[in-house]
PDB file of C-alpha atoms in Angstrom:
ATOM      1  CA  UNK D   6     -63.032 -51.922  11.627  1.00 91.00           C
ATOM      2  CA  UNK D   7     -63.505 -48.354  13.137  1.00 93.00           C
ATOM      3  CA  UNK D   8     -67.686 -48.822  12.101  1.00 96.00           C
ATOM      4  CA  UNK D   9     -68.033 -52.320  13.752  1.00 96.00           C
ATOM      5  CA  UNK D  10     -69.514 -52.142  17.592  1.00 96.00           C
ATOM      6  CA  UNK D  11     -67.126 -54.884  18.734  1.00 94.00           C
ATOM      7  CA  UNK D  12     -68.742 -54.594  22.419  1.00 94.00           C
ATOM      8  CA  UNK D  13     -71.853 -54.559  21.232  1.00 95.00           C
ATOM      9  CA  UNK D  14     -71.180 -57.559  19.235  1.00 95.00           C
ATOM     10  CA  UNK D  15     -69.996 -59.359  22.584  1.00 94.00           C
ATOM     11  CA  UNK D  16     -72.537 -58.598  24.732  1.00 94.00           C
ATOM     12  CA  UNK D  17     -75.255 -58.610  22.063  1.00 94.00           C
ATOM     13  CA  UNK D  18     -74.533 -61.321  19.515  1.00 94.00           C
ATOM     14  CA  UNK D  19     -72.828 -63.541  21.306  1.00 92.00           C
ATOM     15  CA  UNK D  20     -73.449 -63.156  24.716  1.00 88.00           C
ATOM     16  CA  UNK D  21     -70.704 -65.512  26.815  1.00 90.00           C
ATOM     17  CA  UNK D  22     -68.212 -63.538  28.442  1.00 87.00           C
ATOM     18  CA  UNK D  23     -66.228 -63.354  25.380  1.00 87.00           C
ATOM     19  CA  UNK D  24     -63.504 -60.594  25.483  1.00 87.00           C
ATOM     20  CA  UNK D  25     -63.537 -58.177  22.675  1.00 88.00           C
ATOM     21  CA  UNK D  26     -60.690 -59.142  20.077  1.00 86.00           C
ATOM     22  CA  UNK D  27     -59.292 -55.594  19.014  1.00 86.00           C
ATOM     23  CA  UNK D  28     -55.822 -56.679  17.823  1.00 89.00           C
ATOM     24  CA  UNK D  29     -54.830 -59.061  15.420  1.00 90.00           C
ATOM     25  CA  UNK D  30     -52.508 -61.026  17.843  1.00 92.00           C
ATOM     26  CA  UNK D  31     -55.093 -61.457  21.113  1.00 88.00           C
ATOM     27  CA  UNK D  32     -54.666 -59.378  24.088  1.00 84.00           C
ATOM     28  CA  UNK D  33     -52.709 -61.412  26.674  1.00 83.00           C
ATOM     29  CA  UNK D  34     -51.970 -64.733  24.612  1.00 85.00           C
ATOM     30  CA  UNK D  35     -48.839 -64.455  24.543  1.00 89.00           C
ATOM     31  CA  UNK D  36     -46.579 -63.557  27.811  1.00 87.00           C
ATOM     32  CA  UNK D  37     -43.923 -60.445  27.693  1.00 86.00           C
ATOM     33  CA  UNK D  38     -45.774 -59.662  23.942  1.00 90.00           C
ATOM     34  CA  UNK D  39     -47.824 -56.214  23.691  1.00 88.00           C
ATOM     35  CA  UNK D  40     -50.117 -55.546  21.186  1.00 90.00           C
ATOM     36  CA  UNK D  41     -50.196 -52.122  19.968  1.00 91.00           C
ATOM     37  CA  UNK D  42     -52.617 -49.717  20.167  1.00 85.00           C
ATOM     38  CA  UNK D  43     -55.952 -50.753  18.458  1.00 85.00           C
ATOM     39  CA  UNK D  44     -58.535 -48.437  16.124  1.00 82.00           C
ATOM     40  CA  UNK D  45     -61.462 -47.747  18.415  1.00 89.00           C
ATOM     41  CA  UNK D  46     -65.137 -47.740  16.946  1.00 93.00           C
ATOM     42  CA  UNK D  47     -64.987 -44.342  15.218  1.00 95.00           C
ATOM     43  CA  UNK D  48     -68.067 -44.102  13.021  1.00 96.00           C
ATOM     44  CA  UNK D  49     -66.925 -40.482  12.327  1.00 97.00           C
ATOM     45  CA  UNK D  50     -63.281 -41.221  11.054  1.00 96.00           C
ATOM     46  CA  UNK D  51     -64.834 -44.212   9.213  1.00 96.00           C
ATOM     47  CA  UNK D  52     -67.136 -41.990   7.054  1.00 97.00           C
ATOM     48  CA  UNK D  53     -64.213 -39.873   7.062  1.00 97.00           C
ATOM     49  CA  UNK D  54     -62.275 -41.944   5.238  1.00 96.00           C
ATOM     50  CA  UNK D  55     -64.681 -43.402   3.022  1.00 97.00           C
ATOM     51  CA  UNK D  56     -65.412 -40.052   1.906  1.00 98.00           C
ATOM     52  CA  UNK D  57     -61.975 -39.508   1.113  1.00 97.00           C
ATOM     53  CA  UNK D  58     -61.655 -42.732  -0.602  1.00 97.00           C
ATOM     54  CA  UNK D  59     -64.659 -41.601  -3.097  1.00 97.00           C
ATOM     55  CA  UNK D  60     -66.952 -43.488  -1.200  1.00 97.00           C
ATOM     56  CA  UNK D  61     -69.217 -40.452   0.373  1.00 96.00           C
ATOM     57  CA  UNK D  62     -72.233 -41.995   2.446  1.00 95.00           C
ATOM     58  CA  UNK D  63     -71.295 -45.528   0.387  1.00 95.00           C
ATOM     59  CA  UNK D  64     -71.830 -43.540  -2.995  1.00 96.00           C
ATOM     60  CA  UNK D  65     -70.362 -45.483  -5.690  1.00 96.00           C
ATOM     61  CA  UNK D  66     -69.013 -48.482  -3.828  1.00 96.00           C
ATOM     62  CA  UNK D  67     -70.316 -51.612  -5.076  1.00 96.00           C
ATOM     63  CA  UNK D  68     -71.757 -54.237  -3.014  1.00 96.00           C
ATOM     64  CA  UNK D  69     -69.430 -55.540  -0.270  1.00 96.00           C
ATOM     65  CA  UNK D  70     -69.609 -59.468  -0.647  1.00 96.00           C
ATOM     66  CA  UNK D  71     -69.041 -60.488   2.865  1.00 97.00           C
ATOM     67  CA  UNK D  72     -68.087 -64.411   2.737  1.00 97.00           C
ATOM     68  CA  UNK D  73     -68.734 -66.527   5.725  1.00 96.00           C
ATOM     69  CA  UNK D  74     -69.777 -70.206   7.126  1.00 96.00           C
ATOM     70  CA  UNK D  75     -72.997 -70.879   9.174  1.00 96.00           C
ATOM     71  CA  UNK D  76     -71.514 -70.937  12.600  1.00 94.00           C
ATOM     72  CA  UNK D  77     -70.348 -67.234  12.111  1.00 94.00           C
ATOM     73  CA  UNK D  78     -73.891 -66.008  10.538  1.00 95.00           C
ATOM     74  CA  UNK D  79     -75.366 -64.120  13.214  1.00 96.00           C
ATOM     75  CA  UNK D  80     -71.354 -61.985  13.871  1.00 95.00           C
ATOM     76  CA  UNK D  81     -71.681 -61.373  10.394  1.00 97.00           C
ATOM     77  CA  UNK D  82     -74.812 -60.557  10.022  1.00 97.00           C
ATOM     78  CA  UNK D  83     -74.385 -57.529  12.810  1.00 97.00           C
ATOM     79  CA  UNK D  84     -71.207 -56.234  11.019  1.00 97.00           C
ATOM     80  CA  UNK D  85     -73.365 -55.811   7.651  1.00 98.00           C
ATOM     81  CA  UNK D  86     -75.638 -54.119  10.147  1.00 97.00           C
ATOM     82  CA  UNK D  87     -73.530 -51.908  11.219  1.00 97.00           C
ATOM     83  CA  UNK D  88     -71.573 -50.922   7.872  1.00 97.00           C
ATOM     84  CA  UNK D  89     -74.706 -50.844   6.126  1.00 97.00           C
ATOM     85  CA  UNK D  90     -76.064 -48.062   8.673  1.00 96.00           C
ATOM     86  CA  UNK D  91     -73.068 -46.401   9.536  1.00 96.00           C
ATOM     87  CA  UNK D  92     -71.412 -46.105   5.768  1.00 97.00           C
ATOM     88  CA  UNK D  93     -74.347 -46.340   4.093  1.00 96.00           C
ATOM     89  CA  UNK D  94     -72.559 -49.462   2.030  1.00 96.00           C
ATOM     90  CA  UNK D  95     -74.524 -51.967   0.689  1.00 96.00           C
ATOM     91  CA  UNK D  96     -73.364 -56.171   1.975  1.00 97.00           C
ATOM     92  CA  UNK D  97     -73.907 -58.737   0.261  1.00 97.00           C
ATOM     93  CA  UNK D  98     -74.003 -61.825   2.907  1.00 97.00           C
ATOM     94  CA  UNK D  99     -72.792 -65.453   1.245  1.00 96.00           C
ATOM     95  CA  UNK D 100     -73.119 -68.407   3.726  1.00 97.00           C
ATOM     96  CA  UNK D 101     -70.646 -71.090   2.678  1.00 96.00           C
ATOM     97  CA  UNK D 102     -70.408 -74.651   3.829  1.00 96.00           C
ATOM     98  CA  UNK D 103     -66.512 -74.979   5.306  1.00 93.00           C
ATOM     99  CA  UNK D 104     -64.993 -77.063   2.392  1.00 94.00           C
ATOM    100  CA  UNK D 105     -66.531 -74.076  -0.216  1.00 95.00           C
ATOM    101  CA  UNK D 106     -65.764 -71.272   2.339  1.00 94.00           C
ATOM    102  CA  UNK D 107     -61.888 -72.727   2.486  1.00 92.00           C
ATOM    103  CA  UNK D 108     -61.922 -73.452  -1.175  1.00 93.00           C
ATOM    104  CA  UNK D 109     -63.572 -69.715  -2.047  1.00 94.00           C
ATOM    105  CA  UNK D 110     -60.756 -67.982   0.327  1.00 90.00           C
ATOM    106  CA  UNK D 111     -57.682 -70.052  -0.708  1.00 88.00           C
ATOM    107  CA  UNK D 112     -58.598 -69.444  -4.673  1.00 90.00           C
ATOM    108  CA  UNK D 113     -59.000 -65.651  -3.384  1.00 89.00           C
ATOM    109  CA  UNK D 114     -62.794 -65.390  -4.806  1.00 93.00           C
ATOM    110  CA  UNK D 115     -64.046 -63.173  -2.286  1.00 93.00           C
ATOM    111  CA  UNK D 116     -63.842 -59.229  -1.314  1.00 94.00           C
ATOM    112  CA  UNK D 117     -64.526 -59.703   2.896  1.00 95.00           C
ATOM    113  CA  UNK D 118     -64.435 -63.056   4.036  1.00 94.00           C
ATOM    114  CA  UNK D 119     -64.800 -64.356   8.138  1.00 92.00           C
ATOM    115  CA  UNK D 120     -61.280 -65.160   9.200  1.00 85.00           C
ATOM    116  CA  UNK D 121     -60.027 -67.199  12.539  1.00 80.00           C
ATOM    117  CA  UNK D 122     -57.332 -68.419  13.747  1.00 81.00           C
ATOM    118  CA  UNK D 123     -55.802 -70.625  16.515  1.00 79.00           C
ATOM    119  CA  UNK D 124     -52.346 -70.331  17.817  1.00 83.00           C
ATOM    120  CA  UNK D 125     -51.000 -73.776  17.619  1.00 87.00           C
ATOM    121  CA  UNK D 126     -47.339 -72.552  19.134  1.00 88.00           C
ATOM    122  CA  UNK D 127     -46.411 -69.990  21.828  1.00 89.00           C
ATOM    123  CA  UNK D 128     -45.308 -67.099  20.222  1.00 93.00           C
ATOM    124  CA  UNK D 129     -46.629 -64.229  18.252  1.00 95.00           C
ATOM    125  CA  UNK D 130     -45.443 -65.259  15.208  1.00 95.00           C
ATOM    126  CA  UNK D 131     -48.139 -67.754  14.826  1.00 93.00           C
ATOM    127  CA  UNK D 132     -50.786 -65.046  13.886  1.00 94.00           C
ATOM    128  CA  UNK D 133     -48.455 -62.449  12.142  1.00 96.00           C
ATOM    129  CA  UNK D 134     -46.972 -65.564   9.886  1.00 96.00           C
ATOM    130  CA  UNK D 135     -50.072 -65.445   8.208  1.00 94.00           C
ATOM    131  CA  UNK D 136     -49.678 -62.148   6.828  1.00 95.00           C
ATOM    132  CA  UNK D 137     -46.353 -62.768   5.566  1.00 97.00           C
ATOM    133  CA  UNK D 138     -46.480 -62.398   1.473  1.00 97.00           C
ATOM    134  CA  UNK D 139     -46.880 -66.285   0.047  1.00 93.00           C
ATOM    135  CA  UNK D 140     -47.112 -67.510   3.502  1.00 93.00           C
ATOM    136  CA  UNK D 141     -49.447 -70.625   3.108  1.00 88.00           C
ATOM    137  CA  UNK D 142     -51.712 -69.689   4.914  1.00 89.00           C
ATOM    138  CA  UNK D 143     -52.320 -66.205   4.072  1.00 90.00           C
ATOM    139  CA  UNK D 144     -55.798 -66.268   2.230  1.00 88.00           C
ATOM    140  CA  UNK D 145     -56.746 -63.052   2.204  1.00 88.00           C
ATOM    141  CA  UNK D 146     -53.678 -62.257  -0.288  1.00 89.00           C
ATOM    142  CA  UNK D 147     -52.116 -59.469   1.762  1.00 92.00           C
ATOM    143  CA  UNK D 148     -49.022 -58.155   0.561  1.00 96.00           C
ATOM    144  CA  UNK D 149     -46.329 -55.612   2.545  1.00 97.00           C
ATOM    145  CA  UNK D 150     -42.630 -55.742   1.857  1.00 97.00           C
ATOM    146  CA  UNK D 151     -42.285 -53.262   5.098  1.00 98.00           C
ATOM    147  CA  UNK D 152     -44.272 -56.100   7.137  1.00 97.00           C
ATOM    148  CA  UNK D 153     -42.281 -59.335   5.530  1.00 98.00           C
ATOM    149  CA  UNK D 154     -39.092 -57.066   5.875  1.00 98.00           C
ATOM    150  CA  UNK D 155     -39.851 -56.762   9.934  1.00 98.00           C
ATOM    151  CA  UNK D 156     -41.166 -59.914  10.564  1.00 97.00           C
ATOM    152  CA  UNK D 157     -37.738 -61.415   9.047  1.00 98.00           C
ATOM    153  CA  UNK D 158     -35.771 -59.147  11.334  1.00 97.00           C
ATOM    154  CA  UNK D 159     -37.751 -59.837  14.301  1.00 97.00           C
ATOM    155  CA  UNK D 160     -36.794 -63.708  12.806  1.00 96.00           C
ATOM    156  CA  UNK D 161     -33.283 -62.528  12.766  1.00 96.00           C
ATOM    157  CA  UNK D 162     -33.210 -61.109  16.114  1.00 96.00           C
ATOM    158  CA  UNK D 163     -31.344 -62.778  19.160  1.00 95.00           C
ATOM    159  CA  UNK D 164     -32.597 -59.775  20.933  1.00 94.00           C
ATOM    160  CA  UNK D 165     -36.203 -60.266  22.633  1.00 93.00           C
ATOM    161  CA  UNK D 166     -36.823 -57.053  23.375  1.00 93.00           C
ATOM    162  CA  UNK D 167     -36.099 -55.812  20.113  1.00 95.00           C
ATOM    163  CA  UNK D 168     -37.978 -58.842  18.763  1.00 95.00           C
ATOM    164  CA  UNK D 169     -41.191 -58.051  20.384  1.00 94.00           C
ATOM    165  CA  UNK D 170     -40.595 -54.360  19.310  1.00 95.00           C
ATOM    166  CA  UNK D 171     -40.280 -55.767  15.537  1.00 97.00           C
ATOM    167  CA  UNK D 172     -43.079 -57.981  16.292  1.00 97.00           C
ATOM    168  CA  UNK D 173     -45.060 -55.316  17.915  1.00 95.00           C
ATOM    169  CA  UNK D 174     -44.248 -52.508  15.110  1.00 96.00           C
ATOM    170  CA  UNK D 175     -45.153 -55.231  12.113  1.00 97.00           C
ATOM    171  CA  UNK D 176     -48.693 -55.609  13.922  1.00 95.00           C
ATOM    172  CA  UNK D 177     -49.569 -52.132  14.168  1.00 94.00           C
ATOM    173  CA  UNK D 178     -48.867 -51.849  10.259  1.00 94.00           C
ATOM    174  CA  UNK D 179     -52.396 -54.421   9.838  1.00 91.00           C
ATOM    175  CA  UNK D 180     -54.420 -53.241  12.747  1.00 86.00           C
ATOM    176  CA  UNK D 181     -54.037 -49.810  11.174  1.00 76.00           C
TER     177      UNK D 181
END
């Protein structure tokens, strides 16, 4: 995240007035629910960290295979860009038809796929459920008992200040 140009891949790429998604549950979506603070681009802390890794320059990493379906090509195509030139990593681009692309992520048989999501209720629990550890729809196979712990609390919570603070605090945990 801190090597992709997510401005440049809104005015550049796409080109329509979208806003720039830096958090995972969208700025302003939900009323009286703050995101926290997102990573900025940081091509310096990203080779930073990719160094420390045992990654220096992309040395030793093996190909990234970047999964994706045709209507997200050209988005995908500028984040190999820019990982490729900024990391020095190597992407591997695989275009998938939707019923392979769903089939590929929900049998886990990729290393970076495209993801999206809609909200189909009002609250901010309808993008963090996903994370949650055997949550349905959690494809990408993520995994935190400190995230499923606050995301039951926030559950738990008659409190809606302290909900949106759970909410809030289990956020920051996977835009970090």
């Amino acid at each position: 995240s801190l090597a992709v140009n997510k401005e440049r891949i809104v005015s550049n790429v796409l080109g329509r007035g979208d806003r720039v998604a830096n958090t995972f549950v969208p700025a302003g979506a939900i009323n009286g629910y703050d995101s926290p603070p997102h990573l900025p681009f940081n091509t310096n802390e990203a080779r930073r960290l990719l160094a420390e890794a045992g990654y220096p320059a992309g040395v030793g990493l093996p190909p990234i295979d970047f999964l994706y379906v045709p209507s997200a090509e050209r988005i995908c195509q500028a984040v190999a860009y820019m990982w490729e030139q900024e990391l020095g990593v190597r992407v591997h681009l695989r275009c998938k038809v939707t019923k392979t692309f769903a089939e590929d992520k929900a049998n886990h048989r990729f290393m970076v796929a495209r993801g999206n999501w809609y909200g189909d209720y009002y609250d901010p629990t309808t993008f963090l459920d996903c994370l949650v550890t055997g949550n349905g729809n959690n494809d990408s196979g993520y995994s935190s008992s400190r995230y499923d712990t606050l995301l039951a609390r926030a559950q738990e919570s008659d409190d809606e200040l302290l909900r949106s603070a759970l909410l809030t605090q289990a956020e920051s945990i996977v835009i970090r």
